[in-house]
Amino acid sequence: QNMCYVTDIEKITDGKFASDRVEKMVSSASQVNKEQFCALRYPDWSASHESKLLVAQDGVRAKDVGTPMTVSSTEEEVHRNYDPSLHPFEAPREYTRALNATKLERVFAKPFVGNLDGHRDGVSCLGKHPERLSWLVSGSYDGEVRTWDLAQRRNLRSFQAHNGYVRGVTFVPSGQQFVTVGDDKTIKFWNMEGPLWGEEEEPTNTILSKTVLLDISYHRKNPLFVTCGEQCQVWEETRNEPIRTFQWGTDSIHNATFNPVESHLMAACASDRSIILYDTREIGPVRKVVLKLRSNKLCWNPMEAFIFTCASEDYNLYTFDTRNLKQPLNVHMDHISAVTDVDYSPTGKEFVSGSYDKTIRIYETHKGHSRDIYHTKRMQRLTCVLWSLDNKYVLSGSDEMNIRLWKARASEKLGVLKPRERMALNYSEALKDKFASHPQIRRIARHRQVPKMIYNGQKELRTLKEKKRIKESNRRAHSKPGSVPYVPERKKHVIAEEH
């Protein structure tokens, strides 16, 4: 038994005992117990290490199950030294991780979630419920209105609301009713809850207008709403006549929107290429700015009271500050056809746009180019877009009768994330932001597969802009100094400002 113990000690110490010393230990093993022996040979030996050696009993050889010098019976806290000199190649390792995270983001970028079909004509307008994330109302060219449950992706009910085009739909602040306007010059209020079994679908209130109605927007808090057409009119729920009428010129107004923050402010897009600002506390319009081409839709920033973005016919979107309309804050490019609709995210940091070029683009408010583009083979010209109130989804309606649901961030995982998974995603995002300006990572992050029509259209627009730039530089080089001034891009699109 003593010989077995000495042999195990020799095994632990990798056979570093000399043969003569082993003989001495064997001879003295009968007088010195194993604790004294280990204490003499190894001063830092402790009794806890004894448990790591199974000493043979009843003639069975002992077995080594671990290294006594490195394993302790109690788990201790590990202290790390963050001195950079002790961790070489930190930047190369992080760069590799950022590159892999960027590649995986593009691999998992599958934004399309599902579609809602059922309309028998093109979708003309969409309305989101102010309190329930899963409820949606849509109108079509044939006058039909449908309510949807996005969570189950099914149609709740459908009915004929107007004779002809459904021009606009909006919810009252409580969310219990929604309002529609159409080409039949009527404003109709509908309950969000459907009628009982066997009852016909009837509006709770119908208001007849004397003029054509092209759009409607509801006040954020008060029972007021605004309609536009030949003129801009402010209505109250309980009255059948407008309480206020605004008009600037003879041109029709095709879009009007209440400001969600400064709720007494309104903005409207007119057919004379102008954007008009109204104040419900004033008698007449406040200000007016004229652009080169007509603006189709306007949307206020929900977090900044004085900022709005308009979708223009010249393929661009313009973000303005109402305090200074001489030039836009930013010009958002990339579309190759007229932009039809725009809607802000609840955070106010991004917005989504739909265009006649059959694509959806997502922009950051402070950048001039889109961060993402969505498209499908079957999707045709976009007529309306929405950003959901939970900041996770984007909705689009197009003229091929479908409503589509997209993820706001193409590679985002849907569902509940585990804590470790969330930490890993946050770490990857931090690395991508840190190395975003590196050429290879920037190239992979910006690359998108687009249809041939979009690719050729972008190429043609780049060629036209480059030719125009070369022509101006040649004219400037062969003209009197100062006769051909440099005009910033933001000042090229505003023609006049009127008060």
Tab-separated table of C-alpha atoms in Angstrom:
chain	number	residue	atom	x	y	z
A	1	GLN	CA	0.000	0.000	0.000
A	2	ASN	CA	2.817	2.414	0.797
A	3	MET	CA	4.488	1.596	-2.514
A	4	CYS	CA	1.244	2.339	-4.344
A	5	TYR	CA	1.024	5.751	-2.643
A	6	VAL	CA	4.596	6.689	-3.606
A	7	THR	CA	3.974	5.572	-7.165
A	8	ASP	CA	0.959	7.895	-7.390
A	9	ILE	CA	3.000	10.795	-6.074
A	10	GLU	CA	5.565	10.078	-8.735
A	11	LYS	CA	2.834	10.078	-11.365
A	12	ILE	CA	1.478	13.454	-10.206
A	13	THR	CA	4.894	15.055	-10.357
A	14	ASP	CA	5.505	13.709	-13.894
A	15	GLY	CA	8.197	11.301	-12.715
A	16	LYS	CA	10.562	13.961	-11.436
A	17	PHE	CA	11.698	11.887	-8.413
A	18	ALA	CA	15.136	10.376	-8.595
A	19	SER	CA	15.378	6.648	-7.995
A	20	ASP	CA	17.450	7.007	-4.825
A	21	ARG	CA	14.957	9.424	-3.310
A	22	VAL	CA	12.118	7.067	-4.135
A	23	GLU	CA	13.890	4.293	-2.263
A	24	LYS	CA	14.295	6.531	0.784
A	25	MET	CA	10.593	7.426	0.636
A	26	VAL	CA	9.659	3.778	0.444
A	27	SER	CA	11.763	2.953	3.469
A	28	SER	CA	10.369	5.827	5.477
A	29	ALA	CA	6.789	5.527	4.338
A	30	SER	CA	6.003	3.152	7.145
A	31	GLN	CA	7.016	5.733	9.788
A	32	VAL	CA	5.719	8.944	8.095
A	33	ASN	CA	2.096	9.206	7.146
A	34	LYS	CA	1.020	10.645	3.828
A	35	GLU	CA	0.120	14.116	5.175
A	36	GLN	CA	3.560	14.583	6.692
A	37	PHE	CA	5.192	13.255	3.548
A	38	CYS	CA	3.332	15.704	1.286
A	39	ALA	CA	3.926	18.582	3.716
A	40	LEU	CA	7.673	17.876	3.678
A	41	ARG	CA	7.886	17.530	-0.084
A	42	TYR	CA	5.358	20.318	-0.992
A	43	PRO	CA	5.073	23.171	1.522
A	44	ASP	CA	1.801	24.489	-0.064
A	45	TRP	CA	0.063	21.134	0.271
A	46	SER	CA	-3.357	21.305	1.971
A	47	ALA	CA	-5.685	18.703	3.304
A	48	SER	CA	-8.239	19.589	0.609
A	49	HIS	CA	-5.939	18.109	-2.025
A	50	GLU	CA	-6.169	14.753	-0.349
A	51	SER	CA	-9.655	14.255	-1.729
A	52	LYS	CA	-8.196	14.230	-5.219
A	53	LEU	CA	-6.250	11.022	-4.516
A	54	LEU	CA	-8.052	7.781	-4.006
A	55	VAL	CA	-5.648	5.698	-1.923
A	56	ALA	CA	-5.877	1.987	-2.589
A	57	GLN	CA	-7.547	0.016	0.100
A	58	ASP	CA	-7.834	-3.766	0.463
A	59	GLY	CA	-5.064	-4.314	-2.101
A	60	VAL	CA	-6.625	-2.107	-4.868
A	61	ARG	CA	-4.275	0.363	-6.633
A	62	ALA	CA	-4.900	4.075	-6.044
A	63	LYS	CA	-6.291	6.234	-8.883
A	64	ASP	CA	-5.398	9.786	-9.771
A	65	VAL	CA	-8.435	11.907	-10.625
A	66	GLY	CA	-6.891	15.364	-10.890
A	67	THR	CA	-3.910	17.555	-10.274
A	68	PRO	CA	-3.833	18.496	-6.589
A	69	MET	CA	-1.938	21.734	-7.101
A	70	THR	CA	-4.558	23.345	-9.414
A	71	VAL	CA	-7.980	22.194	-8.241
A	72	SER	CA	-9.670	23.446	-5.097
A	73	SER	CA	-12.781	22.204	-3.398
A	74	THR	CA	-14.396	25.679	-3.300
A	75	GLU	CA	-15.014	27.713	-6.470
A	76	GLU	CA	-13.359	31.139	-6.293
A	77	GLU	CA	-14.081	34.340	-8.237
A	78	VAL	CA	-11.895	34.866	-11.290
A	79	HIS	CA	-10.337	38.316	-11.498
A	80	ARG	CA	-9.453	39.627	-14.938
A	81	ASN	CA	-6.763	42.094	-15.819
A	82	TYR	CA	-7.914	44.402	-18.582
A	83	ASP	CA	-4.484	45.833	-19.282
A	84	PRO	CA	-4.217	46.095	-23.123
A	85	SER	CA	-0.612	44.928	-22.992
A	86	LEU	CA	-1.789	41.570	-21.685
A	87	HIS	CA	-4.359	41.139	-24.491
A	88	PRO	CA	-2.591	41.514	-27.838
A	89	PHE	CA	-4.457	41.437	-31.187
A	90	GLU	CA	-7.678	42.737	-29.647
A	91	ALA	CA	-8.521	44.954	-32.641
A	92	PRO	CA	-7.971	42.193	-35.255
A	93	ARG	CA	-10.187	39.818	-33.288
A	94	GLU	CA	-12.956	42.405	-32.980
A	95	TYR	CA	-12.673	43.282	-36.661
A	96	THR	CA	-13.108	39.622	-37.608
A	97	ARG	CA	-16.143	39.348	-35.346
A	98	ALA	CA	-17.635	42.539	-36.825
A	99	LEU	CA	-17.078	41.209	-40.343
A	100	ASN	CA	-18.738	37.906	-39.482
A	101	ALA	CA	-21.654	39.705	-37.801
A	102	THR	CA	-22.157	41.873	-40.902
A	103	LYS	CA	-22.153	38.836	-43.173
A	104	LEU	CA	-24.607	36.992	-40.947
A	105	GLU	CA	-26.882	40.031	-40.929
A	106	ARG	CA	-27.139	39.871	-44.708
A	107	VAL	CA	-27.644	36.093	-44.601
A	108	PHE	CA	-30.590	36.401	-42.192
A	109	ALA	CA	-32.079	39.496	-43.901
A	110	LYS	CA	-35.522	38.171	-44.840
A	111	PRO	CA	-37.913	41.086	-44.244
A	112	PHE	CA	-41.119	39.725	-45.759
A	113	VAL	CA	-43.483	38.400	-43.075
A	114	GLY	CA	-46.776	37.825	-44.881
A	115	ASN	CA	-49.523	39.301	-47.019
A	116	LEU	CA	-53.222	40.050	-46.582
A	117	ASP	CA	-55.275	39.323	-49.679
A	118	GLY	CA	-58.988	39.721	-50.255
A	119	HIS	CA	-59.461	43.092	-51.922
A	120	ARG	CA	-60.930	42.924	-55.413
A	121	ASP	CA	-59.273	46.161	-56.528
A	122	GLY	CA	-56.142	48.130	-55.744
A	123	VAL	CA	-55.548	49.222	-52.139
A	124	SER	CA	-55.907	52.997	-51.889
A	125	CYS	CA	-55.390	53.792	-48.185
A	126	LEU	CA	-54.457	52.263	-44.832
A	127	GLY	CA	-55.271	53.262	-41.254
A	128	LYS	CA	-53.664	51.958	-38.052
A	129	HIS	CA	-55.506	51.660	-34.756
A	130	PRO	CA	-54.241	54.143	-32.122
A	131	GLU	CA	-54.377	51.629	-29.244
A	132	ARG	CA	-54.375	48.078	-30.615
A	133	LEU	CA	-51.312	46.995	-32.562
A	134	SER	CA	-53.010	44.172	-34.432
A	135	TRP	CA	-55.960	46.075	-35.918
A	136	LEU	CA	-55.811	47.621	-39.379
A	137	VAL	CA	-58.326	49.219	-41.735
A	138	SER	CA	-57.870	49.403	-45.503
A	139	GLY	CA	-59.800	50.973	-48.359
A	140	SER	CA	-59.714	50.181	-52.060
A	141	TYR	CA	-60.480	51.732	-55.429
A	142	ASP	CA	-63.893	50.033	-55.663
A	143	GLY	CA	-65.205	51.594	-52.418
A	144	GLU	CA	-64.752	48.509	-50.237
A	145	VAL	CA	-63.396	48.808	-46.685
A	146	ARG	CA	-61.873	45.871	-44.817
A	147	THR	CA	-60.750	45.451	-41.218
A	148	TRP	CA	-57.871	43.099	-40.445
A	149	ASP	CA	-56.326	41.233	-37.533
A	150	LEU	CA	-52.578	41.321	-38.160
A	151	ALA	CA	-51.724	38.813	-35.436
A	152	GLN	CA	-53.824	36.114	-37.094
A	153	ARG	CA	-53.510	37.622	-40.596
A	154	ARG	CA	-57.195	37.318	-41.328
A	155	ASN	CA	-59.989	39.565	-42.484
A	156	LEU	CA	-62.405	40.516	-39.690
A	157	ARG	CA	-65.086	42.025	-41.886
A	158	SER	CA	-65.615	43.788	-45.219
A	159	PHE	CA	-68.355	46.073	-46.504
A	160	GLN	CA	-69.112	48.563	-49.254
A	161	ALA	CA	-68.459	51.978	-47.734
A	162	HIS	CA	-68.547	54.362	-50.717
A	163	ASN	CA	-69.586	54.555	-54.322
A	164	GLY	CA	-66.190	54.821	-55.951
A	165	TYR	CA	-62.712	55.531	-54.680
A	166	VAL	CA	-62.065	55.390	-50.909
A	167	ARG	CA	-59.851	58.457	-50.567
A	168	GLY	CA	-58.900	58.275	-46.906
A	169	VAL	CA	-59.411	56.469	-43.616
A	170	THR	CA	-58.513	57.512	-40.065
A	171	PHE	CA	-59.338	56.530	-36.486
A	172	VAL	CA	-60.877	58.657	-33.760
A	173	PRO	CA	-58.544	59.073	-30.732
A	174	SER	CA	-60.469	56.527	-28.642
A	175	GLY	CA	-60.092	53.862	-31.315
A	176	GLN	CA	-63.749	52.800	-31.076
A	177	GLN	CA	-64.626	54.293	-34.463
A	178	PHE	CA	-62.966	55.086	-37.763
A	179	VAL	CA	-63.880	57.617	-40.440
A	180	THR	CA	-63.748	57.247	-44.220
A	181	VAL	CA	-64.130	59.685	-47.109
A	182	GLY	CA	-64.766	58.858	-50.757
A	183	ASP	CA	-65.521	60.184	-54.200
A	184	ASP	CA	-69.235	60.277	-53.378
A	185	LYS	CA	-68.629	63.435	-51.249
A	186	THR	CA	-69.548	61.726	-47.982
A	187	ILE	CA	-67.855	61.425	-44.596
A	188	LYS	CA	-68.894	58.242	-42.789
A	189	PHE	CA	-68.280	57.085	-39.218
A	190	TRP	CA	-68.086	53.335	-38.583
A	191	ASN	CA	-67.866	51.281	-35.401
A	192	MET	CA	-64.725	49.206	-35.083
A	193	GLU	CA	-66.779	46.359	-33.660
A	194	GLY	CA	-68.910	44.770	-36.352
A	195	PRO	CA	-72.713	44.494	-36.283
A	196	LEU	CA	-74.532	41.579	-34.686
A	197	TRP	CA	-75.333	38.450	-36.638
A	198	GLY	CA	-77.956	39.147	-39.284
A	199	GLU	CA	-77.693	42.933	-39.087
A	200	GLU	CA	-76.533	45.028	-42.025
A	201	GLU	CA	-73.425	47.165	-41.941
A	202	GLU	CA	-74.513	50.770	-41.430
A	203	PRO	CA	-72.462	53.877	-40.561
A	204	THR	CA	-73.144	55.519	-37.225
A	205	ASN	CA	-73.076	58.963	-38.839
A	206	THR	CA	-72.942	60.295	-42.388
A	207	ILE	CA	-72.000	63.843	-43.357
A	208	LEU	CA	-72.630	65.152	-46.863
A	209	SER	CA	-70.050	67.564	-48.233
A	210	LYS	CA	-70.631	70.179	-50.890
A	211	THR	CA	-67.203	69.610	-52.449
A	212	VAL	CA	-65.039	66.657	-53.429
A	213	LEU	CA	-63.063	65.146	-50.529
A	214	LEU	CA	-59.557	63.795	-51.181
A	215	ASP	CA	-58.160	63.106	-47.699
A	216	ILE	CA	-58.970	63.172	-43.986
A	217	SER	CA	-56.962	63.490	-40.768
A	218	TYR	CA	-58.129	63.390	-37.154
A	219	HIS	CA	-57.026	65.613	-34.269
A	220	ARG	CA	-54.804	63.901	-31.704
A	221	LYS	CA	-56.969	64.789	-28.674
A	222	ASN	CA	-60.073	66.813	-29.553
A	223	PRO	CA	-63.132	65.629	-31.537
A	224	LEU	CA	-61.983	67.551	-34.614
A	225	PHE	CA	-60.963	66.368	-38.056
A	226	VAL	CA	-59.813	68.049	-41.248
A	227	THR	CA	-60.751	67.228	-44.825
A	228	CYS	CA	-59.306	68.574	-48.032
A	229	GLY	CA	-60.375	68.870	-51.640
A	230	GLU	CA	-61.300	72.126	-53.302
A	231	GLN	CA	-60.572	73.738	-49.939
A	232	CYS	CA	-59.329	72.749	-46.497
A	233	GLN	CA	-62.137	72.370	-43.947
A	234	VAL	CA	-62.136	71.687	-40.205
A	235	TRP	CA	-65.091	69.720	-38.842
A	236	GLU	CA	-66.461	68.785	-35.445
A	237	GLU	CA	-67.901	65.346	-34.733
A	238	THR	CA	-71.320	66.580	-33.661
A	239	ARG	CA	-71.858	69.024	-36.543
A	240	ASN	CA	-72.747	68.478	-40.178
A	241	GLU	CA	-71.163	71.728	-41.338
A	242	PRO	CA	-67.463	72.704	-41.199
A	243	ILE	CA	-66.535	75.063	-38.384
A	244	ARG	CA	-63.551	76.525	-40.266
A	245	THR	CA	-62.602	76.818	-43.949
A	246	PHE	CA	-59.137	77.661	-45.277
A	247	GLN	CA	-58.258	78.505	-48.846
A	248	TRP	CA	-55.122	79.877	-50.531
A	249	GLY	CA	-55.595	80.231	-54.275
A	250	THR	CA	-57.829	78.139	-56.490
A	251	ASP	CA	-55.846	74.904	-56.653
A	252	SER	CA	-57.149	71.746	-55.017
A	253	ILE	CA	-55.549	70.168	-51.941
A	254	HIS	CA	-54.999	66.402	-52.035
A	255	ASN	CA	-53.445	65.780	-48.594
A	256	ALA	CA	-53.896	67.375	-45.155
A	257	THR	CA	-52.453	66.215	-41.840
A	258	PHE	CA	-52.720	67.331	-38.208
A	259	ASN	CA	-49.516	67.723	-36.222
A	260	PRO	CA	-49.454	65.019	-33.487
A	261	VAL	CA	-47.399	67.185	-31.077
A	262	GLU	CA	-48.484	70.777	-31.722
A	263	SER	CA	-52.013	69.638	-32.423
A	264	HIS	CA	-53.298	73.037	-33.543
A	265	LEU	CA	-50.950	72.974	-36.568
A	266	MET	CA	-51.860	71.447	-39.924
A	267	ALA	CA	-49.990	70.983	-43.185
A	268	ALA	CA	-51.413	70.364	-46.639
A	269	CYS	CA	-50.087	69.489	-50.091
A	270	ALA	CA	-51.672	71.365	-52.985
A	271	SER	CA	-51.710	70.662	-56.701
A	272	ASP	CA	-49.840	73.912	-57.468
A	273	ARG	CA	-46.639	72.252	-56.106
A	274	SER	CA	-46.977	74.024	-52.765
A	275	ILE	CA	-47.013	72.964	-49.115
A	276	ILE	CA	-49.303	75.101	-46.947
A	277	LEU	CA	-49.224	75.463	-43.165
A	278	TYR	CA	-52.411	76.194	-41.209
A	279	ASP	CA	-53.154	77.047	-37.600
A	280	THR	CA	-56.622	76.304	-36.271
A	281	ARG	CA	-56.338	79.359	-33.988
A	282	GLU	CA	-55.811	81.676	-36.972
A	283	ILE	CA	-58.276	82.966	-39.527
A	284	GLY	CA	-56.259	82.093	-42.625
A	285	PRO	CA	-53.234	80.062	-43.724
A	286	VAL	CA	-49.894	80.818	-42.096
A	287	ARG	CA	-47.145	80.093	-44.624
A	288	LYS	CA	-46.597	78.496	-47.981
A	289	VAL	CA	-43.554	77.030	-49.740
A	290	VAL	CA	-43.468	76.153	-53.457
A	291	LEU	CA	-41.292	73.313	-54.744
A	292	LYS	CA	-40.270	72.378	-58.273
A	293	LEU	CA	-42.692	69.453	-58.483
A	294	ARG	CA	-45.839	68.415	-56.656
A	295	SER	CA	-45.751	66.742	-53.244
A	296	ASN	CA	-47.968	63.663	-52.978
A	297	LYS	CA	-48.004	63.033	-49.230
A	298	LEU	CA	-46.835	64.677	-46.026
A	299	CYS	CA	-46.087	63.227	-42.595
A	300	TRP	CA	-45.159	64.940	-39.320
A	301	ASN	CA	-42.373	63.703	-37.080
A	302	PRO	CA	-44.110	62.301	-33.947
A	303	MET	CA	-41.209	63.295	-31.663
A	304	GLU	CA	-40.179	66.701	-33.059
A	305	ALA	CA	-43.024	69.166	-33.336
A	306	PHE	CA	-41.667	71.336	-36.158
A	307	ILE	CA	-40.284	68.653	-38.493
A	308	PHE	CA	-42.193	67.102	-41.393
A	309	THR	CA	-41.262	65.080	-44.479
A	310	CYS	CA	-42.998	65.232	-47.844
A	311	ALA	CA	-42.963	62.705	-50.700
A	312	SER	CA	-42.420	64.412	-54.037
A	313	GLU	CA	-42.973	63.643	-57.700
A	314	ASP	CA	-39.282	64.319	-58.458
A	315	TYR	CA	-38.254	60.938	-56.938
A	316	ASN	CA	-37.051	62.571	-53.685
A	317	LEU	CA	-38.306	63.170	-50.163
A	318	TYR	CA	-37.728	66.470	-48.367
A	319	THR	CA	-37.533	67.042	-44.623
A	320	PHE	CA	-38.460	70.601	-43.591
A	321	ASP	CA	-38.423	72.646	-40.424
A	322	THR	CA	-41.521	74.836	-40.224
A	323	ARG	CA	-39.450	77.649	-38.701
A	324	ASN	CA	-37.298	77.919	-41.829
A	325	LEU	CA	-38.864	76.885	-45.118
A	326	LYS	CA	-36.261	78.522	-47.367
A	327	GLN	CA	-34.506	75.198	-47.773
A	328	PRO	CA	-35.117	71.626	-46.554
A	329	LEU	CA	-33.126	70.152	-43.711
A	330	ASN	CA	-32.340	67.116	-45.824
A	331	VAL	CA	-32.957	65.684	-49.292
A	332	HIS	CA	-33.581	61.934	-49.303
A	333	MET	CA	-32.731	60.269	-52.611
A	334	ASP	CA	-32.565	56.749	-54.143
A	335	HIS	CA	-36.050	56.257	-55.601
A	336	ILE	CA	-36.214	56.151	-59.401
A	337	SER	CA	-39.866	57.135	-59.734
A	338	ALA	CA	-42.460	59.315	-58.024
A	339	VAL	CA	-42.788	58.797	-54.261
A	340	THR	CA	-46.415	58.189	-53.329
A	341	ASP	CA	-46.493	57.867	-49.532
A	342	VAL	CA	-44.388	58.337	-46.396
A	343	ASP	CA	-44.834	57.482	-42.714
A	344	TYR	CA	-42.646	57.997	-39.639
A	345	SER	CA	-41.645	55.425	-37.057
A	346	PRO	CA	-42.869	56.037	-33.471
A	347	THR	CA	-39.314	56.962	-32.453
A	348	GLY	CA	-39.116	59.747	-35.036
A	349	LYS	CA	-35.647	58.583	-36.115
A	350	GLU	CA	-36.683	56.732	-39.272
A	351	PHE	CA	-39.408	56.801	-41.894
A	352	VAL	CA	-40.630	54.527	-44.658
A	353	SER	CA	-41.581	55.516	-48.193
A	354	GLY	CA	-43.397	53.812	-51.046
A	355	SER	CA	-42.909	54.648	-54.702
A	356	TYR	CA	-44.140	54.020	-58.223
A	357	ASP	CA	-40.876	52.142	-58.844
A	358	LYS	CA	-42.429	49.165	-56.949
A	359	THR	CA	-40.070	49.406	-53.978
A	360	ILE	CA	-40.242	50.321	-50.295
A	361	ARG	CA	-37.317	52.226	-48.818
A	362	ILE	CA	-36.453	52.922	-45.188
A	363	TYR	CA	-34.525	56.106	-44.373
A	364	GLU	CA	-32.860	57.512	-41.315
A	365	THR	CA	-33.974	61.101	-40.794
A	366	HIS	CA	-30.455	62.558	-40.785
A	367	LYS	CA	-29.191	60.667	-43.855
A	368	GLY	CA	-29.819	61.336	-47.517
A	369	HIS	CA	-29.787	57.730	-48.724
A	370	SER	CA	-31.913	54.766	-47.697
A	371	ARG	CA	-30.637	52.137	-45.289
A	372	ASP	CA	-32.760	49.361	-46.807
A	373	ILE	CA	-34.937	48.516	-49.795
A	374	TYR	CA	-37.790	45.985	-49.924
A	375	HIS	CA	-39.271	44.497	-53.085
A	376	THR	CA	-40.960	41.342	-54.370
A	377	LYS	CA	-41.662	39.975	-57.820
A	378	ARG	CA	-45.429	40.339	-57.535
A	379	MET	CA	-45.571	43.729	-55.827
A	380	GLN	CA	-46.531	46.520	-58.199
A	381	ARG	CA	-46.793	50.278	-57.685
A	382	LEU	CA	-47.038	51.309	-54.042
A	383	THR	CA	-50.031	53.411	-53.038
A	384	CYS	CA	-49.710	53.565	-49.227
A	385	VAL	CA	-47.288	52.626	-46.453
A	386	LEU	CA	-47.497	52.536	-42.641
A	387	TRP	CA	-45.074	52.023	-39.771
A	388	SER	CA	-46.532	50.043	-36.854
A	389	LEU	CA	-46.775	51.614	-33.410
A	390	ASP	CA	-44.497	48.986	-31.837
A	391	ASN	CA	-41.660	50.024	-34.197
A	392	LYS	CA	-41.218	46.463	-35.469
A	393	TYR	CA	-43.233	46.209	-38.674
A	394	VAL	CA	-43.937	48.079	-41.889
A	395	LEU	CA	-47.174	47.746	-43.863
A	396	SER	CA	-47.595	48.463	-47.556
A	397	GLY	CA	-50.537	48.554	-49.929
A	398	SER	CA	-50.168	48.336	-53.695
A	399	ASP	CA	-52.374	48.407	-56.755
A	400	GLU	CA	-52.297	44.622	-57.274
A	401	MET	CA	-54.824	44.257	-54.405
A	402	ASN	CA	-52.469	43.005	-51.657
A	403	ILE	CA	-51.387	44.351	-48.279
A	404	ARG	CA	-47.940	43.186	-47.218
A	405	LEU	CA	-46.350	42.972	-43.791
A	406	TRP	CA	-42.580	43.524	-43.474
A	407	LYS	CA	-40.066	43.621	-40.663
A	408	ALA	CA	-38.726	47.100	-39.928
A	409	ARG	CA	-35.244	45.573	-39.491
A	410	ALA	CA	-34.749	42.891	-42.094
A	411	SER	CA	-32.502	40.554	-40.074
A	412	GLU	CA	-34.271	40.928	-36.726
A	413	LYS	CA	-35.388	37.719	-35.042
A	414	LEU	CA	-39.073	37.610	-34.214
A	415	GLY	CA	-40.175	36.315	-30.839
A	416	VAL	CA	-38.697	36.258	-27.354
A	417	LEU	CA	-34.917	36.518	-26.989
A	418	LYS	CA	-33.010	34.785	-24.235
A	419	PRO	CA	-30.714	36.987	-22.128
A	420	ARG	CA	-27.532	35.500	-23.573
A	421	GLU	CA	-28.910	35.850	-27.081
A	422	ARG	CA	-29.786	39.495	-26.471
A	423	MET	CA	-26.314	40.168	-25.080
A	424	ALA	CA	-24.712	38.541	-28.125
A	425	LEU	CA	-26.843	40.635	-30.492
A	426	ASN	CA	-26.018	43.836	-28.625
A	427	TYR	CA	-22.329	42.956	-28.733
A	428	SER	CA	-22.525	42.324	-32.491
A	429	GLU	CA	-24.326	45.634	-33.059
A	430	ALA	CA	-21.664	47.485	-31.072
A	431	LEU	CA	-18.911	45.876	-33.132
A	432	LYS	CA	-20.672	46.717	-36.403
A	433	ASP	CA	-21.006	50.345	-35.337
A	434	LYS	CA	-17.359	50.465	-34.292
A	435	PHE	CA	-16.061	49.146	-37.632
A	436	ALA	CA	-18.812	50.547	-39.868
A	437	SER	CA	-16.423	52.790	-41.797
A	438	HIS	CA	-14.023	50.003	-42.779
A	439	PRO	CA	-14.233	49.435	-46.552
A	440	GLN	CA	-15.031	45.734	-46.581
A	441	ILE	CA	-17.644	45.933	-43.829
A	442	ARG	CA	-19.234	49.015	-45.398
A	443	ARG	CA	-19.394	47.297	-48.791
A	444	ILE	CA	-21.091	44.184	-47.401
A	445	ALA	CA	-23.517	46.183	-45.243
A	446	ARG	CA	-24.610	48.431	-48.131
A	447	HIS	CA	-24.920	45.779	-50.818
A	448	ARG	CA	-28.463	44.889	-51.930
A	449	GLN	CA	-29.776	42.643	-54.655
A	450	VAL	CA	-32.262	44.779	-56.612
A	451	PRO	CA	-34.374	44.071	-59.707
A	452	LYS	CA	-32.876	44.834	-63.085
A	453	MET	CA	-35.292	47.727	-63.612
A	454	ILE	CA	-34.136	49.399	-60.386
A	455	TYR	CA	-30.469	48.775	-61.172
A	456	ASN	CA	-30.724	50.246	-64.667
A	457	GLY	CA	-32.801	53.183	-63.434
A	458	GLN	CA	-30.259	54.071	-60.751
A	459	LYS	CA	-27.464	53.789	-63.288
A	460	GLU	CA	-29.285	56.126	-65.671
A	461	LEU	CA	-29.932	58.706	-62.939
A	462	ARG	CA	-26.273	58.629	-61.894
A	463	THR	CA	-25.251	59.194	-65.512
A	464	LEU	CA	-27.599	62.166	-65.868
A	465	LYS	CA	-26.358	63.767	-62.643
A	466	GLU	CA	-22.727	63.266	-63.628
A	467	LYS	CA	-23.309	64.819	-67.059
A	468	LYS	CA	-25.042	67.786	-65.473
A	469	ARG	CA	-22.192	68.234	-63.010
A	470	ILE	CA	-19.574	68.129	-65.787
A	471	LYS	CA	-21.566	70.611	-67.849
A	472	GLU	CA	-21.768	73.071	-64.954
A	473	SER	CA	-18.058	72.716	-64.211
A	474	ASN	CA	-17.188	73.374	-67.869
A	475	ARG	CA	-19.479	76.392	-67.968
A	476	ARG	CA	-17.928	77.688	-64.766
A	477	ALA	CA	-14.402	77.159	-66.117
A	478	HIS	CA	-15.111	79.148	-69.296
A	479	SER	CA	-17.137	81.966	-67.752
A	480	LYS	CA	-16.364	85.062	-65.796
A	481	PRO	CA	-15.446	84.210	-62.177
A	482	GLY	CA	-18.559	84.317	-60.004
A	483	SER	CA	-21.021	84.338	-62.897
A	484	VAL	CA	-21.895	80.641	-62.422
A	485	PRO	CA	-22.342	80.199	-58.666
A	486	TYR	CA	-22.273	76.969	-56.741
A	487	VAL	CA	-25.818	76.022	-55.683
A	488	PRO	CA	-26.159	73.495	-52.831
A	489	GLU	CA	-28.415	70.526	-53.442
A	490	ARG	CA	-30.807	71.622	-50.695
A	491	LYS	CA	-31.441	74.983	-52.361
A	492	LYS	CA	-32.143	73.617	-55.832
A	493	HIS	CA	-35.676	72.399	-55.137
A	494	VAL	CA	-37.375	75.339	-53.365
A	495	ILE	CA	-38.736	77.998	-55.707
A	496	ALA	CA	-40.467	80.459	-53.382
A	497	GLU	CA	-41.755	81.008	-49.873
A	498	GLU	CA	-44.905	83.020	-49.242
A	499	HIS	CA	-46.440	84.440	-46.071
